[in-house]
Short mmCIF file of C-alpha atoms in Angstrom, two decimals:
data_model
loop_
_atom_site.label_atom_id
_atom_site.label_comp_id
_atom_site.label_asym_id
_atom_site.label_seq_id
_atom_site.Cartn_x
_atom_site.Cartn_y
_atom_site.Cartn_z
CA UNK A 1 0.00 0.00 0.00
CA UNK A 2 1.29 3.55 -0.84
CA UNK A 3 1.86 5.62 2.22
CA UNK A 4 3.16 8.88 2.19
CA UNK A 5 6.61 9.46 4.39
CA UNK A 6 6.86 12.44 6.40
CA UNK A 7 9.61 11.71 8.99
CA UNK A 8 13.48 10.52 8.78
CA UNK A 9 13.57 7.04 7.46
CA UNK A 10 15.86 4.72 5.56
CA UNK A 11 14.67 1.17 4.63
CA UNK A 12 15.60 -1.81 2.28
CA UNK A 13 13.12 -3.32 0.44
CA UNK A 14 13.13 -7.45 0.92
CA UNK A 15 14.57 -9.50 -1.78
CA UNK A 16 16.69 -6.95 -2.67
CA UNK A 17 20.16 -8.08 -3.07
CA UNK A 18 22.90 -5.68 -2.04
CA UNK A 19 26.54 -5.14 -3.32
CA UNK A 20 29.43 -3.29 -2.27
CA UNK A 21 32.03 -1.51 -4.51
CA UNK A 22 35.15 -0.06 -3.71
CA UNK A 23 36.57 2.29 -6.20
CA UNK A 24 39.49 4.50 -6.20
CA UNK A 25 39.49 7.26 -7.88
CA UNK A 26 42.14 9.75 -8.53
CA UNK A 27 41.79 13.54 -8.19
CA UNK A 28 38.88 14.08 -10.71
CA UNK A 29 37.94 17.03 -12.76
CA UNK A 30 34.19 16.49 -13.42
CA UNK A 31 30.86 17.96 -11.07
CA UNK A 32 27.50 16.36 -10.96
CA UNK A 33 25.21 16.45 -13.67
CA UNK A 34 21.81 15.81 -13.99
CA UNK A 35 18.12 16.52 -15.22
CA UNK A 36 14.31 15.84 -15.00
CA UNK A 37 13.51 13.44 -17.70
CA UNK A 38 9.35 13.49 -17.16
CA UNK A 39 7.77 15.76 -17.15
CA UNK A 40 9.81 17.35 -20.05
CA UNK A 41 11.72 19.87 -18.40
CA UNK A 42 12.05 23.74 -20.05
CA UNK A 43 16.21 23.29 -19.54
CA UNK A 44 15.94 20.91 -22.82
CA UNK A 45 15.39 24.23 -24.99
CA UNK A 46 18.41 22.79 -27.24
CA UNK A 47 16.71 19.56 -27.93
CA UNK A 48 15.97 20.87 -31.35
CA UNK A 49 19.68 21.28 -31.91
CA UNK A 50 22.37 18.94 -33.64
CA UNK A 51 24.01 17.50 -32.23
CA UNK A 52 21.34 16.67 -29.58
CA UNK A 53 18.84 15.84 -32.40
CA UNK A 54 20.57 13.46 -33.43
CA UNK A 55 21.73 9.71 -32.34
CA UNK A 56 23.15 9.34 -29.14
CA UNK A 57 27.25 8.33 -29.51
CA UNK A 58 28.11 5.23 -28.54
CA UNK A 59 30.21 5.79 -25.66
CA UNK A 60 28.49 9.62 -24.48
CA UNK A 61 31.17 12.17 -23.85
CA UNK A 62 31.92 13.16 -20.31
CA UNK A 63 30.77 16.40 -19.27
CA UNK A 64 33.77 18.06 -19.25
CA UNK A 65 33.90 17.62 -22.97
CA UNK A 66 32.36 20.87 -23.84
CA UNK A 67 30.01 18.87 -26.04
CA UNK A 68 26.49 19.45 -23.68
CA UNK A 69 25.71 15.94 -24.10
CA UNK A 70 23.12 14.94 -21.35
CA UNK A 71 21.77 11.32 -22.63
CA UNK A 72 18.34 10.29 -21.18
CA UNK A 73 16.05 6.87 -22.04
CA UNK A 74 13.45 7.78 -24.86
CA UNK A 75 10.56 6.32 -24.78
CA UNK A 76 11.74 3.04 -26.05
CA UNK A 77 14.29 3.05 -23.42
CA UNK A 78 16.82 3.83 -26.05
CA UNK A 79 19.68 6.68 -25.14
CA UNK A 80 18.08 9.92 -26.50
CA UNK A 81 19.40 13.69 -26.99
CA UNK A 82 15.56 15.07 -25.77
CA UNK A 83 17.03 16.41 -22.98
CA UNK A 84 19.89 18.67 -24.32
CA UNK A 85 21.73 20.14 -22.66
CA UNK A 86 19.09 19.98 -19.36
CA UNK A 87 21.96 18.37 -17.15
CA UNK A 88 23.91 21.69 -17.40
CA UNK A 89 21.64 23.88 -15.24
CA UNK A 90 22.65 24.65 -11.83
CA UNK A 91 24.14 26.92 -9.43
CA UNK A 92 28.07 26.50 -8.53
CA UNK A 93 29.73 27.63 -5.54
CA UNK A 94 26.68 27.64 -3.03
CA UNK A 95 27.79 26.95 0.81
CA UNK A 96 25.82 26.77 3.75
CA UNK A 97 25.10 29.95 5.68
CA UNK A 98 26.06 31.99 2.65
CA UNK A 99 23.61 34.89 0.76
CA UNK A 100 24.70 33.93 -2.28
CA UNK A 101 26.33 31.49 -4.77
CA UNK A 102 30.00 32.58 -5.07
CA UNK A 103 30.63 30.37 -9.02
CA UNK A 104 33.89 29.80 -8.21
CA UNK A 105 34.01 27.15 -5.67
CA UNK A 106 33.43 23.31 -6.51
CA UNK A 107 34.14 22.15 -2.86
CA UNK A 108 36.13 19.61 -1.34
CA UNK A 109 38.77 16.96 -2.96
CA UNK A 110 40.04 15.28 -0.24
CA UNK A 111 42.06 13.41 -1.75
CA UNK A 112 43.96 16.81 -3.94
CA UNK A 113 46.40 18.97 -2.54
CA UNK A 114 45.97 21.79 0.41
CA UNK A 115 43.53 23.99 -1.69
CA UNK A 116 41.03 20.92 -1.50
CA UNK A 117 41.43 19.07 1.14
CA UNK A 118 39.68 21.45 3.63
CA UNK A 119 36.31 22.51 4.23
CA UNK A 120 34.45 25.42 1.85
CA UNK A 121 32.87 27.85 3.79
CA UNK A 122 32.85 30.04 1.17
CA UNK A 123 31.39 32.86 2.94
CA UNK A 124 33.23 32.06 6.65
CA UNK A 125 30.15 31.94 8.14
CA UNK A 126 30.94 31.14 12.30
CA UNK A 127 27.83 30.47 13.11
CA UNK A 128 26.07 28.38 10.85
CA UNK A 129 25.62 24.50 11.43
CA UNK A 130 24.66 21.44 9.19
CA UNK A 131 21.31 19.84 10.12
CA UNK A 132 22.46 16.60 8.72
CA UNK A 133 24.47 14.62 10.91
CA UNK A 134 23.31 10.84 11.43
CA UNK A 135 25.62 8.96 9.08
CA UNK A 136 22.65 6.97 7.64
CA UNK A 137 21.60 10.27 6.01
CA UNK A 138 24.76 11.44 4.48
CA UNK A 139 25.77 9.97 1.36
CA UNK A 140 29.78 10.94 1.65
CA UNK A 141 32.75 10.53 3.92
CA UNK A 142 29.95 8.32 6.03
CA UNK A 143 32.91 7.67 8.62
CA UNK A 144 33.67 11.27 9.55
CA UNK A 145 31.97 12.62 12.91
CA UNK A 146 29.78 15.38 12.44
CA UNK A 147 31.72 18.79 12.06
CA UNK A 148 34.90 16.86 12.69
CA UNK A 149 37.94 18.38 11.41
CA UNK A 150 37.70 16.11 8.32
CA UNK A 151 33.96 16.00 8.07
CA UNK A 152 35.24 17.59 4.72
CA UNK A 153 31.56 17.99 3.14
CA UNK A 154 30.14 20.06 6.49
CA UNK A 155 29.13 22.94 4.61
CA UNK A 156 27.77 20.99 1.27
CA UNK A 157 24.15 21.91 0.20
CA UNK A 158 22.66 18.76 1.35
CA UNK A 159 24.08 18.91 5.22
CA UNK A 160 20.84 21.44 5.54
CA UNK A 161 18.80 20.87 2.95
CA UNK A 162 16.82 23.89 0.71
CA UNK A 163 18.58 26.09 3.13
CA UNK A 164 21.94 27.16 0.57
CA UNK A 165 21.57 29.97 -1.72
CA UNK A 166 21.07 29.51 -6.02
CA UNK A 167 21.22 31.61 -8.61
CA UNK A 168 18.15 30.93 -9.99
CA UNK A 169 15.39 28.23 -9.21
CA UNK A 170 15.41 27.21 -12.59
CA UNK A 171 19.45 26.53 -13.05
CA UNK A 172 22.02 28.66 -14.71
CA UNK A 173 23.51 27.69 -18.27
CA UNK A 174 26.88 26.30 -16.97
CA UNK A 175 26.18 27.29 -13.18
CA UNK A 176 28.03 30.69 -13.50
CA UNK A 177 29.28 33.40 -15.61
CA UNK A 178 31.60 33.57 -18.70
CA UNK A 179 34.27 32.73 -19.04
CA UNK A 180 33.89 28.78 -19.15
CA UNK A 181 35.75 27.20 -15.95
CA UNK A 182 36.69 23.66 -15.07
CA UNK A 183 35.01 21.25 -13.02
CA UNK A 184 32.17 20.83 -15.72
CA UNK A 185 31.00 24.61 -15.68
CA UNK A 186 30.47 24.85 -18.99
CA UNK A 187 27.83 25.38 -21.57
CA UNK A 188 27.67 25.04 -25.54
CA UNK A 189 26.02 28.64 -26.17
CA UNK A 190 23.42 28.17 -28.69
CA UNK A 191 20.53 30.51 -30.33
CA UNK A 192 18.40 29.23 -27.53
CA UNK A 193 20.80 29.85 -24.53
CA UNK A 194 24.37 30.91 -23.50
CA UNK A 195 26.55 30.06 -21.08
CA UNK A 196 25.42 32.36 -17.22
CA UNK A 197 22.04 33.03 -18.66
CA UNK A 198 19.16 32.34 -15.90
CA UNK A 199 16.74 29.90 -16.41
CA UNK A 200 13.84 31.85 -15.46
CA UNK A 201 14.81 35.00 -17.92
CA UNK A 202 15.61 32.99 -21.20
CA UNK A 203 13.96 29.17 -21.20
CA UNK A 204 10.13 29.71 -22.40
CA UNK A 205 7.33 27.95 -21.36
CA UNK A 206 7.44 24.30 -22.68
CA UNK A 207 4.17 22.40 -24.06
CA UNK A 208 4.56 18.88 -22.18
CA UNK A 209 0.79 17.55 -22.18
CA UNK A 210 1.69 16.49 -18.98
CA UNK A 211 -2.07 17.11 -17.22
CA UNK A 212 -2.74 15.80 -13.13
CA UNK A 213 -5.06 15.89 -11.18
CA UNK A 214 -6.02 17.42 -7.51
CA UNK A 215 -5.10 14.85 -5.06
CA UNK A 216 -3.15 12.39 -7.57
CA UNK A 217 -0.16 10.55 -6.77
CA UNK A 218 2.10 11.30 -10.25
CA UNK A 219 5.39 9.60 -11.61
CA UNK A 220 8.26 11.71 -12.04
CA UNK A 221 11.93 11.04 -12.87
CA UNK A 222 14.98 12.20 -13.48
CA UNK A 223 18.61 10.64 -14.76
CA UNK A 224 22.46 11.31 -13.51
CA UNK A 225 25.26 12.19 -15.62
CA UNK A 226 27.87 12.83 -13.28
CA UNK A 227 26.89 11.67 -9.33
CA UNK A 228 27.58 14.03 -6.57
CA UNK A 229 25.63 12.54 -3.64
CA UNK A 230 23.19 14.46 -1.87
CA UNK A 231 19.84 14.23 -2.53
CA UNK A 232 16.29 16.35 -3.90
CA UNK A 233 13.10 18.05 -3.76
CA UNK A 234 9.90 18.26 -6.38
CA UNK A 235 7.79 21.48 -5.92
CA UNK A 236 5.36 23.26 -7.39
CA UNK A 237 4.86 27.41 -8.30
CA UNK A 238 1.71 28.81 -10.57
CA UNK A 239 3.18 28.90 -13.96
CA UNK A 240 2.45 32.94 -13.48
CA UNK A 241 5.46 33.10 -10.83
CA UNK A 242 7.35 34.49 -9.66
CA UNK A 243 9.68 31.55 -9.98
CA UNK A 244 11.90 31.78 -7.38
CA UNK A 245 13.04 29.99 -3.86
CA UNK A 246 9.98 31.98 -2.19
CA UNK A 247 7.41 30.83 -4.34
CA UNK A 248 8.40 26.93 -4.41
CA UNK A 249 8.90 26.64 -0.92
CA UNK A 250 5.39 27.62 -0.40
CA UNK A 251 4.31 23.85 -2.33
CA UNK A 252 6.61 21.21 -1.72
CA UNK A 253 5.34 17.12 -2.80
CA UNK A 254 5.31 14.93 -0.58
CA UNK A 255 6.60 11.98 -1.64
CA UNK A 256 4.70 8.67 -1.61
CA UNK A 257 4.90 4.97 -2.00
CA UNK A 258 8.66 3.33 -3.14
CA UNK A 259 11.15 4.74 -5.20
CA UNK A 260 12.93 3.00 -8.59
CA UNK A 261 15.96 2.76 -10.51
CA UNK A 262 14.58 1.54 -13.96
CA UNK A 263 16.68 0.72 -16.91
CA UNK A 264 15.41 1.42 -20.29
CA UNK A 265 12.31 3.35 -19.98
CA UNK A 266 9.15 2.20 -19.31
CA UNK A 267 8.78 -1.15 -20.58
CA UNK A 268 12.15 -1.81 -19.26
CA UNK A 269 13.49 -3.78 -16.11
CA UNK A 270 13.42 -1.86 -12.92
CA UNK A 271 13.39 -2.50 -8.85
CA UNK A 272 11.76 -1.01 -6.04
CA UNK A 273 13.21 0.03 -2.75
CA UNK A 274 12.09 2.36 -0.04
CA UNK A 275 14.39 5.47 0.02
CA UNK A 276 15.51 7.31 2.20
CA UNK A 277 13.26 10.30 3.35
CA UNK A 278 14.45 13.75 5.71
CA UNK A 279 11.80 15.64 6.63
CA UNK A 280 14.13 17.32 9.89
CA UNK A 281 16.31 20.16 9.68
CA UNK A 282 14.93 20.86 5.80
CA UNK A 283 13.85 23.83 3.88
CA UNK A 284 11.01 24.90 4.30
CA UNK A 285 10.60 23.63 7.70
CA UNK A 286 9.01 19.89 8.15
CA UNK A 287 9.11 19.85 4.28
CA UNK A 288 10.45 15.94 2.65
CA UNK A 289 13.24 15.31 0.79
CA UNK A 290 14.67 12.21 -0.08
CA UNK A 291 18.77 10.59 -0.28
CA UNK A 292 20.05 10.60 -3.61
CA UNK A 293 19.86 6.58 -4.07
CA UNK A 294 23.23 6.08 -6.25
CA UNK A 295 25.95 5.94 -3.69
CA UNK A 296 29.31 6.79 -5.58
CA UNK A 297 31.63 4.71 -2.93
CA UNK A 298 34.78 6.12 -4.22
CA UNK A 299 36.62 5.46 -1.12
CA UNK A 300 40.06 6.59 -2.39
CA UNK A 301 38.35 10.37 -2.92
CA UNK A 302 35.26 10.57 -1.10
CA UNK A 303 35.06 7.84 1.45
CA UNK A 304 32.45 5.37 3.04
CA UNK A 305 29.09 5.46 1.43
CA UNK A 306 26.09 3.27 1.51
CA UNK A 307 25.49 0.11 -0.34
CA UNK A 308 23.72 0.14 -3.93
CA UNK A 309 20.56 -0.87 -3.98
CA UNK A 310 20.91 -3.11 -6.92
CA UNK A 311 22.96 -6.18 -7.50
CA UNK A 312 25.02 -4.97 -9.80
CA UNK A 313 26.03 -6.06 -13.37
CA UNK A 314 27.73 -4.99 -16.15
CA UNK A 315 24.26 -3.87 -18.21
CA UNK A 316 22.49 -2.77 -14.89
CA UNK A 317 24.57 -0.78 -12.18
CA UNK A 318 23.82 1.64 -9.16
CA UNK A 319 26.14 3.03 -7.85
CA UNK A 320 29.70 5.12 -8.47
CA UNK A 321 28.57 7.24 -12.12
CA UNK A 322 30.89 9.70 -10.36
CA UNK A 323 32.21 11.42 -13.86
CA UNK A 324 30.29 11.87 -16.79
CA UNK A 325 31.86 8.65 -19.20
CA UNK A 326 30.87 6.04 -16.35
CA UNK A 327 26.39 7.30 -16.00
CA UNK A 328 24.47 4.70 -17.17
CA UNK A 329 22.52 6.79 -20.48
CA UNK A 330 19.22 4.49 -19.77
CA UNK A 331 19.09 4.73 -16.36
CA UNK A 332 15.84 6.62 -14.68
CA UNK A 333 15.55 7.24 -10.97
CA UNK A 334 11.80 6.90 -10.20
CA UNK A 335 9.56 8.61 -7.43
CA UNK A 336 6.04 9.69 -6.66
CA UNK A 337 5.21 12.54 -5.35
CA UNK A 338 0.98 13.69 -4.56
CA UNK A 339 -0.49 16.62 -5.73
CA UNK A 340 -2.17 18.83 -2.64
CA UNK A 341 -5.73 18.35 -2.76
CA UNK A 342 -6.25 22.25 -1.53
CA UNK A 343 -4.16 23.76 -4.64
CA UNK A 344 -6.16 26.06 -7.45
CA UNK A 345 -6.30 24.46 -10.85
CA UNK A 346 -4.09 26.09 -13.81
CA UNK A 347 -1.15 25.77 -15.45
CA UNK A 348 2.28 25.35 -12.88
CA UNK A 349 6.03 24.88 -12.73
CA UNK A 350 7.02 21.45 -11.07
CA UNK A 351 10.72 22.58 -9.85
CA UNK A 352 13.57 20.05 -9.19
CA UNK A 353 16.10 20.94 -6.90
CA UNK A 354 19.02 18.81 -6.15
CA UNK A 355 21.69 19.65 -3.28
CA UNK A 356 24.62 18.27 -3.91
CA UNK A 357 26.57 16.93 -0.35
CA UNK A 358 30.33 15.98 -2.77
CA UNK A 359 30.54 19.25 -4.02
CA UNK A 360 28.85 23.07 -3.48
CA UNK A 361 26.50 22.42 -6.27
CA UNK A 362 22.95 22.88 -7.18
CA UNK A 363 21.39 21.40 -9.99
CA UNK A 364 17.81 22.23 -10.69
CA UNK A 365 15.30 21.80 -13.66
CA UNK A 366 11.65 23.05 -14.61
CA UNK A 367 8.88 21.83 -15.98
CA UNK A 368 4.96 22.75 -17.27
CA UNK A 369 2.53 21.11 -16.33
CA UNK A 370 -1.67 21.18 -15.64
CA UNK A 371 -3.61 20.63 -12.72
CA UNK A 372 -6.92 19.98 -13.05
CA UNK A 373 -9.79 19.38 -9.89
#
């Protein structure tokens, strides 16, 4: 029976079989990636585009390619450019406590020299304090007490999450200004969209035909290129805005029933699991959000993580995907979230925000949809 999950809980489905990997990684120069697939989200604007119009290559470039490849499952399951460059949205640089986004900063590399391997408090904020602390919530460096001295990822966007500053709730084209920088902080400027633009000033409203209904419980999904722990939030805004933090805070979804990883689309093979749900500490208060369910458990860089939720094969994994050549192209991650009952029918926004807890990244997406009584 579906049941909607409103307090801290982590649980793993029976008959699930679970697998641990233990990769090292050296020092890597790739962020997280990734997008809404369904509904459609407005940060595919280049869809139309070659190369994204186009076949999929074989082996997808990694981000840092400065090709804007963002490969989702088409409706045949089959790797599909209808996305864009939708994984290239976000906000770079954001720290806890901090009134703003700073661009610059990608956040901790333990494992790099003395510029990474501390802490980025990118504001030097004294006073503020992560809200997630119970190791079974973090998805990083698992080992580390809270606010040790190498509880590296303190300050990361998920340790209090919704709470860290963006530049815009819709993404920005490369998550800063020109000129392109490392770390995956680029975009391929088009006619529809150039690299520091805002999502909310330059992507148009989006046709989807996506159409739900007061009170239903609705599938949405969204894919990884490049996995930087953490974990998300759908919400909702009147498609009339504004669309900003303030407005999406006011209608967050709850989220309901299992989650899924699901390999080629629809008609494909998939599992169920419960996730892992936070509704403590979050933004806005007593609002759920749920644990990114890929752990990357790259020891050598990032250290202890949690166990995949999959047993893992060569044509279906879940977990690592930490750089943009190892994501899995056909690989959906699956929730359900319920439409308030009390909300006005008309045309809305359904905003994806993911805080990153690897890196001081936030990746976001939107998307049009109906509501109807």
């Amino acid at each position: 029976r579906l049941k909607t999950e409103v307090k801290v809980s982590k649980m793993v489905a029976k008959g699930l079989y679970v697998c641990a990997i233990v990769a090292i990684s050296c020092l890597s120069s790739v962020e997280g990636h990734g997008a809404v697939v369904y509904p459609p989200p407005r940060n595919a604007v280049d869809k139309d585009l070659a190369p994204w119009n186009g076949p999929v290559p074989a082996t997808p470039p990694p981000v840092e390619s400065k090709t804007g490849w963002c490969p989702v499952p088409a409706q045949d399951g089959t790797p599909s450019g209808q996305n864009g460059q939708a994984c290239f949205w976000f906000s770079n640089g954001c720290s806890l406590g901090c009134p703003t986004c700073d661009g610059t900063s990608r956040g901790p590399i333990p494992n790099g020299g003395p510029q990474w391997r501390r802490k980025f408090n990118t504001c030097n904020n004294q006073t503020v304090k992560a809200t997630i602390c119970d190791p079974s919530l973090r998805t990083v460096n698992t080992n580390a007490s809270c606010g040790a001295e190498d509880d590296w990822y303190y300050y990361s966007p998920w340790r209090a999450p919704g709470s860290a500053p963006v530049f815009d709730s819709c993404g920005m084209a490369g998550g800063h200004r020109p000129p392109d920088g490392g770390f995956g902080g680029i975009y391929v400027n088009t006619t529809h969209a150039k690299l520091g633009d805002k999502g909310t000033e330059v992507l148009p409203p989006m046709p989807t035909g996506v159409t739900w209904k007061t009170g239903d419980i609705v599938e949405v999904t969204w894919t990884i290129e490049a996995n930087h722990g953490g974990g998300y939030q759908y919400r909702l805004a009147p498609a009339d805005g504004p669309l900003n933090e303030e407005t999406f805070q006011k209608i967050p979804l709850p989220f309901v029933g299992m989650q899924k990883l699901r390999w080629g689309g629809k008609a494909g093979y998939s599992i169920s699991f419960n996730g892992t749900y936070v509704s403590e500490g979050t933004m806005p208060p007593g609002s759920t959000w749920v644990m990114n369910p890929i752990p990357r458990n790259d020891y050598g860089q990032t250290g202890a993580g949690f166990p995949p939720h999959c047993k893992e094969t060569e044509q279906y994994r879940c977990s690592g995907m930490e750089d943009g050549s190892s994501a899995q192209p056909n690989l959906e991650i699956v929730d359900y979230v319920q439409i308030p009952s009390n909300i006005s029918p008309g045309k809305y926004v359904l905003g994806w925000r993911w805080d990153c807890e690897e890196s001081n990244q936030i990746w976001q997406s939107c998307s049009d949809v109906t509501i109807t009584n």
